[in-house]
Amino acid sequence: MPNLHELEAAIPVAPLKIVATESAAKLADSINRYLIEFRKTVNNIAKNDPAFQGYVEDNYLASISCPRFGTGEGKGLFHESIRGKDLFFLVDICNHSITYKMNGYINHKSPDDHYQDLKRLIAAACGKAHRINVVMPFLYEGRQHKRTGRESLDCAYAIEELSNMGVSNFITFDAHDPRVQNAAPLSGFDNFIPPYQFIRALLHTEEHLLIDKNHTVVISPDEGALDRAVYFANVLGVDTGMFYKRRDYSTIVNGKNPIVAHEFLGDNIDGKDVIIIDDMISSGGSMIDTAKQLKAMNAKRVFICCTFGLFTDGLASFDEAYEKCYFDKIVTTNLTYQLPELKDRPYYVEADMSKFLASIIDFMNHDSSMANVSTPTEKIHELLAKYNNREELLL
């Protein structure tokens, strides 16, 4: 846990409770285990103070449920008192594996269903909680962040709506466009990125990487991911490059202009290892095309690092691309639902974010600076130094 000593003299805002919807139950269990370990380890001044009863617990998960009626209508229920608690609502709006019955039919929950369950649980708190925080790793409707015509602004409206319901802080990861926080300028909005977890997972998997300007380059697959790639490249001390999507603006297919080609801007990558950095893999067509072009440019190895591995069209296209040696590894986080068969793929590497999320929640509960967990540059440098010297990695 980063900067653990910072919490020793900090006072918690209120007793901590994690309110995890069914969509994020697995991630919440892991976060809960880390929080239990943190609280038992840290020598905090509130640990043995009767005034802060509940600081050290064997479980920080609130008992809740979101049952459905036969019509498909639902409600949120708390099965314990949450009066005076600092609540952290955790939801994965991308989890399509959750089902419910409606008029005898089995329905899979959509992002709209998960968002509605979140609002139901916030409403069930009935103003009794001390503070309400929302942890939404994949921001609801985050890709619908701006207008290009007469269309809705779903993400901005959702943030405004939750703020009006009493949410004090929003915690998200790799937001498609963090400027949506302007919809609720008086609420806290923390947008974290996982570069340390990416490089840690990659170095733990690959034994023969040379991270320097002569052997490695970081690539952005489009203009939107350039900021991520530039930061990652600067921290690693390597060069960067990017692709831009050349689109056909004379036609519209499925609400957007189709991509004609991916054009590369950058130095020669002949014989170098390439790390592609982006926020998500959706269907994966653009990512596979980018990796294919990099291999055609004689890249040595291609590693794909994305915060959210959604794989909306399944894994068949990635299996085929891997067999054709278009890429070598895919690294994604466990912040969203992962297909069960994904972990069996030889090319997949998981970057575990549960300890990082537990740290974020713990620091926020103490009202401590988020700089303690949001600046991983030094940790990445330490990790690279150990790896380059072939010391044992303390993962």
Coordinates of C-alpha atoms in Angstrom, one line a residue:
M1 CA 0.0 0.0 0.0
P2 CA 1.5 3.4 -1.0
N3 CA 2.6 5.8 1.8
L4 CA 1.0 3.8 4.6
H5 CA 2.6 6.1 7.2
E6 CA 0.4 9.0 5.9
L7 CA -2.6 7.3 7.5
E8 CA -1.1 6.9 11.0
A9 CA -2.1 10.4 12.1
A10 CA -5.2 10.8 9.9
I11 CA -8.7 10.7 11.3
P12 CA -11.4 8.8 9.4
V13 CA -14.4 10.8 8.2
A14 CA -16.8 8.2 9.4
P15 CA -17.1 4.4 9.7
L16 CA -16.4 2.9 6.3
K17 CA -18.8 0.7 4.3
I18 CA -18.6 -0.6 0.8
V19 CA -21.9 -0.9 -1.0
A20 CA -21.2 -3.3 -3.9
T21 CA -23.9 -4.0 -6.4
E22 CA -24.1 -7.6 -7.8
S23 CA -22.2 -6.4 -10.9
A24 CA -19.0 -5.7 -8.9
A25 CA -19.3 -8.4 -6.2
K26 CA -16.0 -10.2 -7.1
L27 CA -14.0 -7.0 -7.2
A28 CA -15.5 -5.8 -4.0
D29 CA -14.6 -9.1 -2.2
S30 CA -10.9 -8.5 -3.1
I31 CA -11.0 -4.9 -2.1
N32 CA -12.6 -5.9 1.2
R33 CA -9.8 -8.3 2.0
Y34 CA -7.1 -5.6 1.3
L35 CA -8.9 -3.1 3.5
I36 CA -9.1 -5.6 6.4
E37 CA -5.4 -6.2 6.0
F38 CA -4.6 -2.4 5.8
R39 CA -6.6 -1.6 8.9
K40 CA -5.1 -4.3 11.0
T41 CA -1.6 -3.4 9.9
V42 CA -1.5 0.4 10.1
N43 CA -0.8 1.9 13.5
N44 CA -3.5 4.6 13.3
I45 CA -4.4 6.8 16.3
A46 CA -8.1 5.9 15.9
K47 CA -7.4 2.1 16.0
N48 CA -7.9 1.6 19.7
D49 CA -10.0 4.7 20.5
P50 CA -13.6 4.0 21.6
A51 CA -14.7 7.1 19.8
F52 CA -13.8 5.5 16.5
Q53 CA -15.5 2.1 17.0
G54 CA -15.6 0.2 13.8
Y55 CA -12.3 1.3 12.5
V56 CA -10.9 -2.2 12.5
E57 CA -13.5 -4.7 11.2
D58 CA -13.6 -8.2 9.8
N59 CA -15.9 -7.1 7.0
Y60 CA -16.5 -3.7 5.4
L61 CA -19.1 -4.9 2.9
A62 CA -22.7 -3.7 3.5
S63 CA -25.5 -6.2 3.3
I64 CA -27.7 -5.1 0.4
S65 CA -29.9 -6.5 -2.4
C66 CA -31.8 -5.3 -5.5
P67 CA -34.7 -7.7 -5.9
R68 CA -37.0 -7.6 -8.9
F69 CA -40.8 -8.0 -9.3
G70 CA -42.2 -10.2 -12.0
T71 CA -42.7 -7.2 -14.2
G72 CA -39.0 -6.5 -14.2
E73 CA -39.4 -3.5 -11.8
G74 CA -36.9 -3.4 -8.9
K75 CA -35.9 -1.8 -5.6
G76 CA -32.8 -1.3 -3.5
L77 CA -32.6 -2.6 0.1
F78 CA -30.2 -2.3 2.9
H79 CA -30.2 -5.1 5.4
E80 CA -28.3 -3.3 8.1
S81 CA -28.0 0.2 9.5
I82 CA -25.9 2.7 7.5
R83 CA -26.6 5.7 9.7
G84 CA -23.5 7.9 9.9
K85 CA -21.4 5.7 7.6
D86 CA -19.0 6.8 4.9
L87 CA -20.5 4.8 2.0
F88 CA -18.6 3.8 -1.1
F89 CA -20.9 2.5 -3.8
L90 CA -19.1 0.2 -6.2
V91 CA -20.7 -0.7 -9.6
D92 CA -19.6 -2.3 -12.9
I93 CA -21.9 -1.1 -15.5
C94 CA -20.3 -3.3 -18.2
N95 CA -21.1 -6.6 -16.5
H96 CA -23.5 -8.3 -18.9
S97 CA -23.5 -11.6 -17.1
I98 CA -26.1 -10.6 -14.5
T99 CA -29.6 -11.7 -15.4
Y100 CA -33.1 -11.2 -14.0
K101 CA -36.6 -12.5 -14.9
M102 CA -39.3 -10.4 -16.5
N103 CA -42.6 -11.9 -17.4
G104 CA -41.0 -15.3 -17.5
Y105 CA -38.2 -14.3 -19.8
I106 CA -34.5 -14.1 -18.8
N107 CA -33.0 -10.7 -19.4
H108 CA -29.3 -9.7 -19.2
K109 CA -28.7 -6.5 -17.3
S110 CA -27.5 -3.6 -19.5
P111 CA -25.5 -0.6 -18.4
D112 CA -28.9 1.2 -17.9
D113 CA -30.0 -1.5 -15.5
H114 CA -26.8 -1.3 -13.4
Y115 CA -27.1 2.5 -13.3
Q116 CA -30.7 2.2 -12.1
D117 CA -29.7 -0.3 -9.4
L118 CA -27.0 2.2 -8.2
K119 CA -29.6 5.0 -8.0
R120 CA -32.0 2.7 -6.1
L121 CA -29.4 1.9 -3.5
I122 CA -28.4 5.6 -3.1
A123 CA -32.1 6.4 -2.7
A124 CA -32.5 3.6 -0.1
A125 CA -29.8 5.3 2.0
C126 CA -32.5 8.0 2.6
G127 CA -30.1 10.7 3.7
K128 CA -28.9 8.7 6.7
A129 CA -25.3 8.2 5.5
H130 CA -22.6 10.6 6.6
R131 CA -21.2 10.8 3.0
I132 CA -21.9 9.1 -0.3
N133 CA -19.1 8.3 -2.7
V134 CA -19.5 6.4 -6.1
V135 CA -16.8 4.2 -7.5
M136 CA -17.6 3.6 -11.1
P137 CA -14.5 2.3 -12.9
F138 CA -16.0 2.4 -16.4
L139 CA -17.9 5.7 -16.4
Y140 CA -21.5 5.3 -17.4
E141 CA -22.1 6.5 -20.9
G142 CA -18.6 7.9 -20.9
R143 CA -18.2 7.5 -24.6
Q144 CA -21.2 9.7 -25.2
H145 CA -19.4 12.8 -23.8
K146 CA -20.0 15.4 -26.5
R147 CA -22.5 16.4 -29.2
T148 CA -21.8 16.2 -32.9
G149 CA -25.4 16.7 -33.8
R150 CA -28.8 16.9 -32.1
E151 CA -28.2 14.1 -29.6
S152 CA -28.2 13.4 -25.8
L153 CA -25.4 14.1 -23.4
D154 CA -25.9 11.0 -21.3
C155 CA -22.7 11.0 -19.3
A156 CA -22.9 14.6 -18.2
Y157 CA -26.6 14.2 -17.2
A158 CA -25.8 11.1 -15.2
I159 CA -23.1 12.9 -13.2
E160 CA -25.4 15.8 -12.6
E161 CA -28.2 13.5 -11.5
L162 CA -26.0 11.6 -9.1
S163 CA -24.7 14.9 -7.7
N164 CA -28.2 16.1 -7.1
M165 CA -28.9 12.8 -5.2
G166 CA -26.2 13.7 -2.7
V167 CA -23.0 12.0 -4.2
S168 CA -20.0 13.9 -2.8
N169 CA -17.2 12.2 -4.7
F170 CA -16.9 10.3 -8.0
I171 CA -14.0 7.8 -8.5
T172 CA -13.4 6.5 -12.0
F173 CA -10.6 5.1 -14.2
D174 CA -9.3 6.3 -17.5
A175 CA -12.4 8.4 -18.4
H176 CA -12.9 8.7 -22.1
D177 CA -13.0 12.4 -21.6
P178 CA -12.5 13.7 -18.0
R179 CA -14.1 17.0 -18.9
V180 CA -17.5 15.5 -18.2
Q181 CA -16.8 16.4 -14.5
N182 CA -17.8 19.9 -15.5
A183 CA -21.4 18.7 -15.2
A184 CA -21.0 18.7 -11.4
P185 CA -18.3 21.2 -10.7
L186 CA -18.9 21.3 -6.9
S187 CA -18.5 17.5 -6.5
G188 CA -15.2 15.6 -6.2
F189 CA -14.1 13.8 -9.3
D190 CA -11.0 11.6 -9.3
N191 CA -9.9 10.0 -12.6
F192 CA -7.1 7.4 -12.1
I193 CA -5.0 5.7 -14.7
P194 CA -3.2 2.3 -14.2
P195 CA 0.3 2.7 -15.8
Y196 CA 2.1 1.1 -12.8
Q197 CA -0.2 -1.9 -12.8
F198 CA 0.3 -2.3 -16.6
I199 CA 4.1 -2.3 -16.5
R200 CA 4.2 -4.5 -13.4
A201 CA 2.0 -7.1 -15.0
L202 CA 4.0 -7.0 -18.2
L203 CA 7.4 -7.2 -16.6
H204 CA 6.1 -10.1 -14.4
T205 CA 5.2 -12.0 -17.6
E206 CA 8.0 -11.1 -20.0
E207 CA 11.6 -12.0 -19.0
H208 CA 13.5 -10.5 -21.9
L209 CA 12.3 -6.9 -22.3
L210 CA 14.7 -4.0 -22.6
I211 CA 12.9 -0.8 -21.6
D212 CA 15.0 2.0 -23.2
K213 CA 14.9 4.2 -26.3
N214 CA 16.8 1.8 -28.4
H215 CA 14.5 -1.2 -27.8
T216 CA 11.0 0.0 -26.9
V217 CA 8.4 2.4 -28.1
V218 CA 5.0 3.3 -26.8
I219 CA 2.2 3.8 -29.4
S220 CA -1.1 5.5 -29.2
P221 CA -3.7 3.8 -31.5
D222 CA -5.6 7.1 -32.1
E223 CA -5.5 10.8 -31.2
G224 CA -7.7 10.3 -28.1
A225 CA -5.1 8.1 -26.4
L226 CA -2.1 10.3 -27.1
D227 CA -1.9 11.9 -23.6
R228 CA -1.8 8.4 -22.0
A229 CA 0.9 7.3 -24.4
V230 CA 3.0 10.4 -23.9
Y231 CA 2.9 10.0 -20.1
F232 CA 3.6 6.3 -20.2
A233 CA 6.6 6.9 -22.6
N234 CA 8.0 9.7 -20.6
V235 CA 7.9 7.6 -17.4
L236 CA 9.5 4.6 -19.1
G237 CA 12.1 6.9 -20.8
V238 CA 11.2 5.7 -24.4
D239 CA 9.9 7.3 -27.6
T240 CA 6.3 7.5 -28.6
G241 CA 4.3 7.5 -31.8
M242 CA 0.6 7.4 -32.8
F243 CA -1.9 6.3 -35.4
Y244 CA -4.7 8.5 -36.6
K245 CA -7.9 7.2 -38.0
R246 CA -8.7 8.4 -41.5
R247 CA -12.4 8.3 -41.8
D248 CA -14.9 8.6 -44.6
Y249 CA -17.0 11.6 -43.6
S250 CA -19.3 11.2 -46.6
T251 CA -21.1 8.2 -45.1
I252 CA -22.5 7.2 -41.7
V253 CA -22.5 3.6 -40.5
N254 CA -24.1 2.7 -37.1
G255 CA -24.1 6.4 -36.1
K256 CA -20.5 7.1 -37.0
N257 CA -18.2 7.7 -39.9
P258 CA -16.4 4.5 -40.9
I259 CA -12.6 4.2 -40.6
V260 CA -10.9 4.0 -44.0
A261 CA -7.3 3.4 -42.7
H262 CA -4.9 3.9 -39.8
E263 CA -2.0 6.2 -40.6
F264 CA 1.2 6.1 -38.5
L265 CA 3.1 9.1 -37.2
G266 CA 6.4 8.4 -35.5
D267 CA 10.0 7.2 -35.9
N268 CA 11.2 3.9 -37.2
I269 CA 10.1 1.0 -35.1
D270 CA 12.1 -1.7 -37.0
G271 CA 13.1 -4.4 -34.5
K272 CA 11.7 -2.7 -31.5
D273 CA 9.2 -3.9 -28.9
V274 CA 6.0 -1.9 -29.1
I275 CA 3.5 -1.2 -26.3
I276 CA 0.1 0.0 -27.4
I277 CA -1.7 2.0 -24.7
D278 CA -5.4 2.8 -24.8
D279 CA -8.4 3.1 -22.5
M280 CA -10.5 0.2 -23.8
I281 CA -10.9 -2.7 -26.2
S282 CA -14.5 -2.8 -27.4
S283 CA -15.0 -4.9 -30.4
G284 CA -11.2 -4.9 -31.0
G285 CA -11.2 -4.3 -34.8
S286 CA -9.2 -1.1 -34.6
M287 CA -6.7 -2.6 -32.1
I288 CA -6.1 -5.7 -34.2
D289 CA -5.6 -3.5 -37.4
T290 CA -3.1 -1.3 -35.5
A291 CA -1.2 -4.4 -34.3
K292 CA -1.2 -5.9 -37.8
Q293 CA 0.3 -2.7 -39.3
L294 CA 3.0 -2.5 -36.6
K295 CA 4.1 -6.1 -37.3
A296 CA 4.1 -5.2 -41.0
M297 CA 6.5 -2.4 -40.1
N298 CA 8.8 -5.1 -38.6
A299 CA 8.0 -4.5 -34.9
K300 CA 9.7 -7.2 -32.8
R301 CA 6.9 -7.8 -30.3
V302 CA 3.6 -6.0 -29.8
F303 CA 2.0 -5.7 -26.4
I304 CA -1.5 -4.3 -26.0
C305 CA -2.3 -2.5 -22.7
C306 CA -5.9 -1.4 -22.2
T307 CA -7.7 -0.4 -19.0
F308 CA -11.0 -2.1 -20.0
G309 CA -11.1 -5.3 -21.9
L310 CA -14.7 -5.5 -23.0
F311 CA -14.4 -7.8 -26.0
T312 CA -17.9 -7.0 -27.1
D313 CA -17.6 -9.3 -30.2
G314 CA -16.1 -12.2 -28.4
L315 CA -12.5 -13.5 -28.6
A316 CA -12.5 -15.3 -32.0
S317 CA -10.9 -12.4 -33.9
F318 CA -8.2 -12.0 -31.2
D319 CA -7.5 -15.8 -31.3
E320 CA -7.0 -15.6 -35.0
A321 CA -4.8 -12.4 -34.8
Y322 CA -2.7 -14.1 -32.1
E323 CA -2.2 -17.2 -34.3
K324 CA -1.1 -14.9 -37.1
C325 CA 1.4 -13.3 -34.7
Y326 CA -0.1 -9.8 -35.0
F327 CA 0.4 -9.3 -31.2
D328 CA 2.1 -11.1 -28.3
K329 CA 0.3 -10.1 -25.1
I330 CA -2.9 -8.3 -24.1
V331 CA -2.9 -6.7 -20.6
T332 CA -6.2 -5.4 -19.2
T333 CA -7.4 -4.7 -15.7
N334 CA -10.0 -6.5 -13.6
L335 CA -12.0 -3.3 -13.1
T336 CA -14.8 -4.6 -15.3
Y337 CA -16.3 -8.0 -16.0
Q338 CA -14.0 -10.4 -17.8
L339 CA -15.2 -13.2 -20.0
P340 CA -14.5 -16.5 -18.1
E341 CA -12.6 -18.0 -21.1
L342 CA -10.4 -14.9 -21.4
K343 CA -8.0 -16.0 -18.6
D344 CA -7.4 -19.3 -20.4
R345 CA -6.0 -17.6 -23.4
P346 CA -2.1 -17.8 -23.7
Y347 CA -1.9 -14.2 -24.7
Y348 CA -3.9 -12.7 -21.8
V349 CA -2.4 -11.0 -18.7
E350 CA -4.5 -9.5 -15.9
A351 CA -3.4 -6.3 -14.2
D352 CA -5.0 -6.6 -10.7
M353 CA -6.4 -3.2 -9.5
S354 CA -8.1 -4.3 -6.3
K355 CA -5.2 -3.3 -4.0
F356 CA -5.0 0.0 -5.7
L357 CA -8.7 0.6 -5.3
A358 CA -8.6 -0.4 -1.7
S359 CA -5.8 2.2 -1.2
I360 CA -7.9 4.9 -2.9
I361 CA -10.9 4.1 -0.7
D362 CA -8.9 4.0 2.5
F363 CA -7.2 7.4 1.8
M364 CA -10.5 9.0 0.8
N365 CA -12.1 7.7 4.0
H366 CA -9.4 9.5 6.0
D367 CA -9.7 12.7 3.8
S368 CA -6.0 12.3 2.9
S369 CA -4.5 13.7 -0.2
M370 CA -5.1 11.6 -3.3
A371 CA -1.6 12.4 -4.4
N372 CA -0.5 9.6 -2.1
V373 CA -2.0 7.1 -4.6
S374 CA -2.2 8.9 -7.9
T375 CA 1.5 9.6 -8.6
P376 CA 3.1 6.2 -9.5
T377 CA 6.1 7.7 -11.3
E378 CA 8.6 6.8 -8.6
K379 CA 7.2 3.3 -8.2
I380 CA 7.5 2.7 -11.9
H381 CA 11.2 3.8 -11.9
E382 CA 11.9 1.6 -8.9
L383 CA 10.3 -1.4 -10.7
L384 CA 12.2 -0.7 -13.9
A385 CA 15.5 -0.5 -12.0
K386 CA 14.9 -3.8 -10.4
Y387 CA 13.9 -5.4 -13.6
N388 CA 16.7 -4.0 -15.7
N389 CA 19.2 -5.2 -13.0
R390 CA 17.3 -8.5 -13.0
E391 CA 16.7 -8.3 -9.2
E392 CA 13.8 -10.2 -7.8
L393 CA 10.5 -8.3 -8.4
L394 CA 8.5 -7.7 -5.2
L395 CA 5.1 -8.0 -6.8

